mmCIF file of C-alpha atoms in Angstrom:
data_model
loop_
_atom_site.group_PDB
_atom_site.id
_atom_site.type_symbol
_atom_site.label_atom_id
_atom_site.label_comp_id
_atom_site.label_asym_id
_atom_site.label_seq_id
_atom_site.Cartn_x
_atom_site.Cartn_y
_atom_site.Cartn_z
ATOM 1 C CA MET A 1 39.019 75.818 98.204
ATOM 2 C CA PHE A 2 41.150 78.427 96.437
ATOM 3 C CA ILE A 3 42.230 79.964 99.737
ATOM 4 C CA ASN A 4 43.447 76.561 100.954
ATOM 5 C CA TYR A 5 45.681 76.123 97.891
ATOM 6 C CA PHE A 6 46.914 79.673 98.421
ATOM 7 C CA ILE A 7 47.888 78.862 102.011
ATOM 8 C CA ILE A 8 49.749 75.724 100.948
ATOM 9 C CA LEU A 9 51.727 77.718 98.381
ATOM 10 C CA ILE A 10 52.678 80.309 101.004
ATOM 11 C CA LEU A 11 53.835 77.657 103.465
ATOM 12 C CA ILE A 12 55.954 75.997 100.774
ATOM 13 C CA LYS A 13 57.428 79.383 99.876
ATOM 14 C CA ILE A 14 58.351 80.001 103.527
ATOM 15 C CA SER A 15 60.217 76.698 103.743
ATOM 16 C CA MET A 16 62.173 77.339 100.526
ATOM 17 C CA ALA A 17 63.279 80.921 101.207
ATOM 18 C CA VAL A 18 66.850 81.498 100.044
ATOM 19 C CA ARG A 19 69.258 83.447 102.245
ATOM 20 C CA ASN A 20 71.439 85.905 100.394
ATOM 21 C CA LYS A 21 74.511 87.115 102.257
ATOM 22 C CA GLU A 22 73.482 90.629 103.353
ATOM 23 C CA ILE A 23 74.852 90.647 106.910
ATOM 24 C CA ASP A 24 78.489 90.482 108.016
ATOM 25 C CA GLU A 25 80.056 88.195 110.610
ATOM 26 C CA ASN A 26 79.238 90.727 113.341
ATOM 27 C CA TYR A 27 75.549 90.548 112.367
ATOM 28 C CA GLN A 28 75.609 94.082 110.952
ATOM 29 C CA ARG A 29 73.753 94.799 107.720
ATOM 30 C CA LEU A 30 76.122 95.430 104.828
ATOM 31 C CA ILE A 31 75.957 98.905 103.244
ATOM 32 C CA PRO A 32 76.077 98.778 99.413
ATOM 33 C CA LEU A 33 78.833 101.117 98.227
ATOM 34 C CA ASN A 34 76.536 102.540 95.554
ATOM 35 C CA GLN A 35 74.374 103.966 98.365
ATOM 36 C CA ILE A 36 77.255 105.976 99.833
ATOM 37 C CA PRO A 37 77.126 109.621 98.618
ATOM 38 C CA ASN A 38 79.913 111.597 96.976
ATOM 39 C CA GLY A 39 81.714 114.050 99.232
ATOM 40 C CA CYS A 40 81.142 114.574 102.952
ATOM 41 C CA GLU A 41 79.005 117.710 103.197
ATOM 42 C CA HIS A 42 75.898 115.591 103.745
ATOM 43 C CA SER A 43 77.287 114.269 107.047
ATOM 44 C CA LYS A 44 76.859 117.678 108.684
ATOM 45 C CA GLU A 45 73.112 117.332 108.215
ATOM 46 C CA ASN A 46 72.973 113.618 108.935
ATOM 47 C CA ASP A 47 74.664 113.946 112.351
ATOM 48 C CA GLY A 48 74.892 110.206 112.927
ATOM 49 C CA ASN A 49 71.367 109.265 111.910
ATOM 50 C CA ILE A 50 71.301 105.540 112.632
ATOM 51 C CA ASN A 51 68.537 105.114 110.044
ATOM 52 C CA GLU A 52 70.919 106.212 107.278
ATOM 53 C CA PRO A 53 74.276 104.571 108.082
ATOM 54 C CA ALA A 54 75.465 105.049 104.477
ATOM 55 C CA LYS A 55 75.568 108.796 105.081
ATOM 56 C CA GLU A 56 78.220 108.378 107.756
ATOM 57 C CA TYR A 57 80.604 107.851 104.839
ATOM 58 C CA GLY A 58 81.432 109.604 101.588
ATOM 59 C CA PHE A 59 83.561 109.236 98.475
ATOM 60 C CA VAL A 60 85.877 112.256 98.532
ATOM 61 C CA GLU A 61 87.176 113.217 95.089
ATOM 62 C CA ASN A 62 90.795 112.231 94.426
ATOM 63 C CA ILE A 63 91.090 110.832 97.966
ATOM 64 C CA GLY A 64 88.760 107.892 98.465
ATOM 65 C CA LEU A 65 86.139 106.480 100.786
ATOM 66 C CA GLU A 66 86.137 108.329 104.109
ATOM 67 C CA LYS A 67 84.317 108.206 107.419
ATOM 68 C CA CYS A 68 83.015 111.731 107.082
ATOM 69 C CA LYS A 69 82.903 113.017 110.653
ATOM 70 C CA VAL A 70 86.494 111.968 111.333
ATOM 71 C CA TRP A 71 87.733 113.166 107.952
ATOM 72 C CA LEU A 72 86.061 116.587 108.338
ATOM 73 C CA ASP A 73 87.434 116.977 111.877
ATOM 74 C CA GLU A 74 90.949 116.315 110.585
ATOM 75 C CA GLU A 75 90.518 118.707 107.679
ATOM 76 C CA GLN A 76 89.277 121.515 109.918
ATOM 77 C CA SER A 77 91.505 120.870 112.916
ATOM 78 C CA ALA A 78 94.999 122.219 113.394
ATOM 79 C CA SER A 79 96.062 118.905 114.921
ATOM 80 C CA SER A 80 96.700 116.047 112.546
ATOM 81 C CA ASP A 81 96.394 112.292 112.927
ATOM 82 C CA GLU A 82 99.925 112.076 114.322
ATOM 83 C CA ASP A 83 99.695 108.483 115.486
ATOM 84 C CA GLY A 84 98.032 107.402 112.237
ATOM 85 C CA HIS A 85 95.047 105.941 114.090
ATOM 86 C CA TYR A 86 92.459 106.977 111.504
ATOM 87 C CA GLU A 87 94.725 106.204 108.558
ATOM 88 C CA ARG A 88 95.269 102.692 109.919
ATOM 89 C CA TYR A 89 91.519 102.338 110.405
ATOM 90 C CA LYS A 90 90.990 103.495 106.823
ATOM 91 C CA CYS A 91 93.413 100.900 105.441
ATOM 92 C CA LYS A 92 91.706 98.104 107.317
ATOM 93 C CA HIS A 93 88.058 99.100 107.002
ATOM 94 C CA LEU A 94 87.691 101.378 103.967
ATOM 95 C CA ARG A 95 90.109 99.913 101.420
ATOM 96 C CA VAL A 96 90.172 96.536 99.699
ATOM 97 C CA HIS A 97 93.955 96.474 99.226
ATOM 98 C CA GLY A 98 95.207 99.245 101.500
ATOM 99 C CA HIS A 99 98.681 99.595 103.025
ATOM 100 C CA PHE A 100 99.739 101.916 105.851
ATOM 101 C CA ASN A 101 102.897 103.841 104.931
ATOM 102 C CA ASP A 102 104.796 104.294 108.210
ATOM 103 C CA GLU A 103 107.054 107.017 106.838
ATOM 104 C CA LYS A 104 104.208 109.157 105.518
ATOM 105 C CA GLY A 105 101.707 108.142 108.184
ATOM 106 C CA LYS A 106 99.137 107.639 105.434
ATOM 107 C CA CYS A 107 96.999 104.869 104.020
ATOM 108 C CA GLU A 108 97.941 104.059 100.446
ATOM 109 C CA CYS A 109 97.020 101.395 97.936
ATOM 110 C CA LYS A 110 99.297 98.373 97.844
ATOM 111 C CA THR A 111 101.676 98.000 94.901
ATOM 112 C CA ASN A 112 99.821 97.655 91.573
ATOM 113 C CA TRP A 113 96.511 98.656 93.143
ATOM 114 C CA LYS A 114 94.657 101.940 92.685
ATOM 115 C CA GLY A 115 91.197 103.523 92.888
ATOM 116 C CA LEU A 116 89.136 105.169 95.624
ATOM 117 C CA ILE A 117 89.024 101.904 97.586
ATOM 118 C CA CYS A 118 92.169 100.280 96.126
ATOM 119 C CA ASN A 119 90.251 97.667 94.169
ATOM 120 C CA GLU A 120 91.502 98.411 90.633
ATOM 121 C CA PHE A 121 94.545 96.506 89.380
ATOM 122 C CA ASN A 122 97.181 98.241 87.246
ATOM 123 C CA GLY A 123 97.805 95.172 85.098
ATOM 124 C CA CYS A 124 94.139 94.842 84.079
ATOM 125 C CA PRO A 125 91.826 96.866 81.792
ATOM 126 C CA VAL A 126 90.526 100.197 83.128
ATOM 127 C CA ASN A 127 88.252 99.868 86.184
ATOM 128 C CA HIS A 128 88.970 96.141 86.441
ATOM 129 C CA SER A 129 90.017 94.229 89.539
ATOM 130 C CA TYR A 130 92.138 91.100 89.938
ATOM 131 C CA PHE A 131 91.014 87.954 91.712
ATOM 132 C CA LEU A 132 92.468 84.428 91.707
ATOM 133 C CA ASN A 133 94.954 85.378 88.953
ATOM 134 C CA VAL A 134 92.211 86.657 86.627
ATOM 135 C CA CYS A 135 91.217 90.213 85.651
ATOM 136 C CA THR A 136 87.565 90.779 86.518
ATOM 137 C CA PRO A 137 85.176 93.761 86.215
ATOM 138 C CA ASN A 138 84.240 93.314 89.854
ATOM 139 C CA VAL A 139 86.248 91.954 92.760
ATOM 140 C CA CYS A 140 82.956 90.414 93.923
ATOM 141 C CA GLN A 141 82.498 87.043 92.255
ATOM 142 C CA HIS A 142 79.257 85.492 90.985
ATOM 143 C CA ASP A 143 77.415 88.778 90.473
ATOM 144 C CA GLY A 144 78.077 90.009 94.008
ATOM 145 C CA GLN A 145 77.866 93.659 95.043
ATOM 146 C CA LEU A 146 80.564 95.669 96.830
ATOM 147 C CA ALA A 147 79.493 96.757 100.293
ATOM 148 C CA LEU A 148 80.845 98.123 103.553
ATOM 149 C CA GLY A 149 80.705 95.951 106.651
ATOM 150 C CA SER A 150 81.671 96.565 110.262
ATOM 151 C CA LYS A 151 85.035 94.862 109.715
ATOM 152 C CA HIS A 152 86.028 95.709 106.138
ATOM 153 C CA ILE A 153 84.796 96.122 102.578
ATOM 154 C CA GLU A 154 83.257 92.883 101.380
ATOM 155 C CA CYS A 155 80.462 91.731 99.091
ATOM 156 C CA ILE A 156 76.738 91.185 99.265
ATOM 157 C CA CYS A 157 76.312 87.712 97.761
ATOM 158 C CA LYS A 158 73.414 86.022 96.038
ATOM 159 C CA ALA A 159 72.627 82.533 97.269
ATOM 160 C CA PRO A 160 74.285 80.063 97.191
ATOM 161 C CA TRP A 161 77.536 82.069 97.433
ATOM 162 C CA ASP A 162 79.371 83.190 100.552
ATOM 163 C CA GLY A 163 82.768 84.523 101.629
ATOM 164 C CA ARG A 164 84.238 88.012 101.611
ATOM 165 C CA PHE A 165 84.152 88.158 97.804
ATOM 166 C CA CYS A 166 81.377 85.599 97.116
ATOM 167 C CA GLU A 167 84.048 83.066 96.220
ATOM 168 C CA ARG A 168 82.815 80.206 98.414
ATOM 169 C CA LEU A 169 79.911 77.902 97.601
ATOM 170 C CA ALA A 170 77.466 77.661 100.505
ATOM 171 C CA CYS A 171 74.462 75.596 99.458
ATOM 172 C CA TRP A 172 72.875 75.909 102.896
ATOM 173 C CA ARG A 173 71.896 79.407 101.773
ATOM 174 C CA MET A 174 69.372 77.854 99.362
ATOM 175 C CA ALA A 175 66.825 77.361 102.145
ATOM 176 C CA ASP A 176 65.789 78.776 105.498
ATOM 177 C CA LYS A 177 67.581 77.716 108.669
ATOM 178 C CA GLU A 178 65.195 74.862 109.362
ATOM 179 C CA HIS A 179 65.626 73.293 105.916
ATOM 180 C CA GLU A 180 69.234 74.145 105.058
ATOM 181 C CA ARG A 181 70.266 70.489 105.241
ATOM 182 C CA ARG A 182 68.180 69.738 102.158
ATOM 183 C CA TRP A 183 71.102 70.990 100.066
ATOM 184 C CA ARG A 184 74.695 69.847 99.643
ATOM 185 C CA ASN A 185 77.796 71.359 98.026
ATOM 186 C CA SER A 186 79.011 69.487 94.946
ATOM 187 C CA LYS A 187 82.210 71.084 93.595
ATOM 188 C CA ASP A 188 80.933 74.252 91.869
ATOM 189 C CA HIS A 189 77.170 73.690 92.172
ATOM 190 C CA CYS A 190 74.458 72.604 94.594
ATOM 191 C CA LYS A 191 72.610 69.316 94.653
ATOM 192 C CA CYS A 192 69.984 67.733 96.847
ATOM 193 C CA ALA A 193 71.182 66.002 99.975
ATOM 194 C CA ASP A 194 70.385 62.364 100.631
ATOM 195 C CA ASN A 195 66.674 61.828 101.386
ATOM 196 C CA TYR A 196 65.612 64.708 99.090
ATOM 197 C CA SER A 197 64.731 65.310 95.457
ATOM 198 C CA GLY A 198 63.015 67.920 93.260
ATOM 199 C CA GLU A 199 63.979 71.225 91.664
ATOM 200 C CA ASN A 200 64.174 72.896 95.072
ATOM 201 C CA CYS A 201 65.026 69.719 96.999
ATOM 202 C CA GLU A 202 61.590 69.982 98.567
ATOM 203 C CA ILE A 203 60.508 66.383 97.898
ATOM 204 C CA ILE A 204 61.257 63.861 100.626
ATOM 205 C CA ILE A 205 62.121 60.450 99.183
ATOM 206 C CA SER A 206 63.330 58.554 102.267
ATOM 207 C CA CYS A 207 63.702 58.824 106.038
ATOM 208 C CA GLN A 208 66.652 58.377 108.361
ATOM 209 C CA ASN A 209 64.910 57.066 111.472
ATOM 210 C CA GLY A 210 61.363 56.227 110.496
ATOM 211 C CA GLU A 211 59.052 54.863 107.816
ATOM 212 C CA PHE A 212 58.241 56.596 104.523
ATOM 213 C CA ILE A 213 54.443 56.449 104.251
ATOM 214 C CA ASN A 214 52.247 58.464 101.872
ATOM 215 C CA GLU A 215 55.197 60.629 100.832
ATOM 216 C CA LYS A 216 55.894 61.615 104.442
ATOM 217 C CA CYS A 217 58.161 60.388 107.194
ATOM 218 C CA GLN A 218 56.611 58.821 110.257
ATOM 219 C CA CYS A 219 59.394 59.007 112.794
ATOM 220 C CA ALA A 220 60.371 56.269 115.181
ATOM 221 C CA GLU A 221 59.950 57.039 118.867
ATOM 222 C CA GLY A 222 62.473 59.590 120.060
ATOM 223 C CA TRP A 223 63.052 61.158 116.637
ATOM 224 C CA THR A 224 61.690 64.251 114.929
ATOM 225 C CA GLY A 225 62.290 66.413 111.860
ATOM 226 C CA GLU A 226 60.902 66.123 108.343
ATOM 227 C CA ILE A 227 63.239 63.166 107.635
ATOM 228 C CA CYS A 228 63.456 61.991 111.271
ATOM 229 C CA ASP A 229 67.045 63.161 111.586
ATOM 230 C CA ARG A 230 66.889 64.921 114.957
ATOM 231 C CA LYS A 231 66.529 63.427 118.402
ATOM 232 C CA CYS A 232 63.674 64.700 120.523
ATOM 233 C CA THR A 233 64.571 66.858 123.504
ATOM 234 C CA PRO A 234 64.703 64.601 126.596
ATOM 235 C CA GLY A 235 61.584 64.955 128.722
ATOM 236 C CA LEU A 236 59.560 66.666 125.985
ATOM 237 C CA THR A 237 57.129 65.329 123.403
ATOM 238 C CA CYS A 238 57.971 66.088 119.800
ATOM 239 C CA GLY A 239 55.364 68.591 118.643
ATOM 240 C CA ALA A 240 53.670 68.309 115.271
ATOM 241 C CA ILE A 241 53.876 72.047 114.747
ATOM 242 C CA SER A 242 57.680 71.905 114.809
ATOM 243 C CA LEU A 243 57.632 69.236 112.123
ATOM 244 C CA LEU A 244 55.426 71.319 109.870
ATOM 245 C CA PHE A 245 56.829 74.776 110.319
ATOM 246 C CA GLY A 246 60.283 74.506 111.883
ATOM 247 C CA ASN A 247 61.709 77.653 113.434
ATOM 248 C CA LYS A 248 59.859 80.155 115.584
ATOM 249 C CA LEU A 249 59.462 82.792 112.890
ATOM 250 C CA ASN A 250 57.976 80.354 110.413
ATOM 251 C CA SER A 251 55.699 78.964 113.117
ATOM 252 C CA PHE A 252 54.395 82.440 113.879
ATOM 253 C CA LEU A 253 53.807 83.210 110.199
ATOM 254 C CA ALA A 254 52.065 79.897 109.689
ATOM 255 C CA PHE A 255 49.875 80.537 112.739
ATOM 256 C CA LEU A 256 48.769 83.900 111.328
ATOM 257 C CA ILE A 257 48.024 82.341 107.940
ATOM 258 C CA ILE A 258 45.891 79.615 109.526
ATOM 259 C CA LEU A 259 43.928 82.191 111.538
ATOM 260 C CA PHE A 260 43.332 84.167 108.353
ATOM 261 C CA ALA A 261 42.114 81.035 106.568
ATOM 262 C CA LEU A 262 39.681 80.176 109.345
ATOM 263 C CA ALA A 263 38.268 83.687 109.361
ATOM 264 C CA PHE A 264 37.945 83.683 105.556
ATOM 265 C CA ASN A 265 36.179 80.318 105.459
ATOM 266 C CA ARG A 266 33.648 81.443 108.081
ATOM 267 C CA SER A 267 32.808 84.644 106.215
#
């Protein structure tokens, strides 16, 4: 009996998994800046190890965040970055408020900005940034974490926040892909969407295209989903497993859990 309750708890947990923002718009995992080493000597040993992408970069003293292989090549080479290609790249990808100085051919911080990644504002207290006309200890809002993405420096965000600097409410992040419609944005906080209730919006209280019987939705013909909100694929029968477990990953996990339960009950 205990194992059955345990399985139910796991399945509920799967359906309520929050999705923090940890991947950028190019589907690359964000690298927390606090994982990037100081200096660039480590890159000689790393040699592009794809398992340690943070070591491709380094914080060079009095200069800033650098892509180590390129920076070392420039430092050791007689030829300089005459066309400013790397410096332009640096301004776009490795600085929060960078500006390419055409006369000097160098990436600099924009006016009133400073710091190794140009994220400290001169008009604010030491080590503070400036966002939406307010001085803040961190340019990342809502307890976000500075990170390096494939496009630029942005923030790792805790659900339900999204955006480059965790400034945008995204309540769909409060659940897995299959159940993201349980939540709805409401100004500066999240609330349950229509048809749902409960602390985690996990309780179904009504159906869109079906009857609410025994705290579950029995969908009308041609409809599927936990609140009967999706049309069945033409020519196919709506499967019960999709109603229970949703996406393919959750279905696979649920299948493994059920097999484990059967084996445990037989033993």
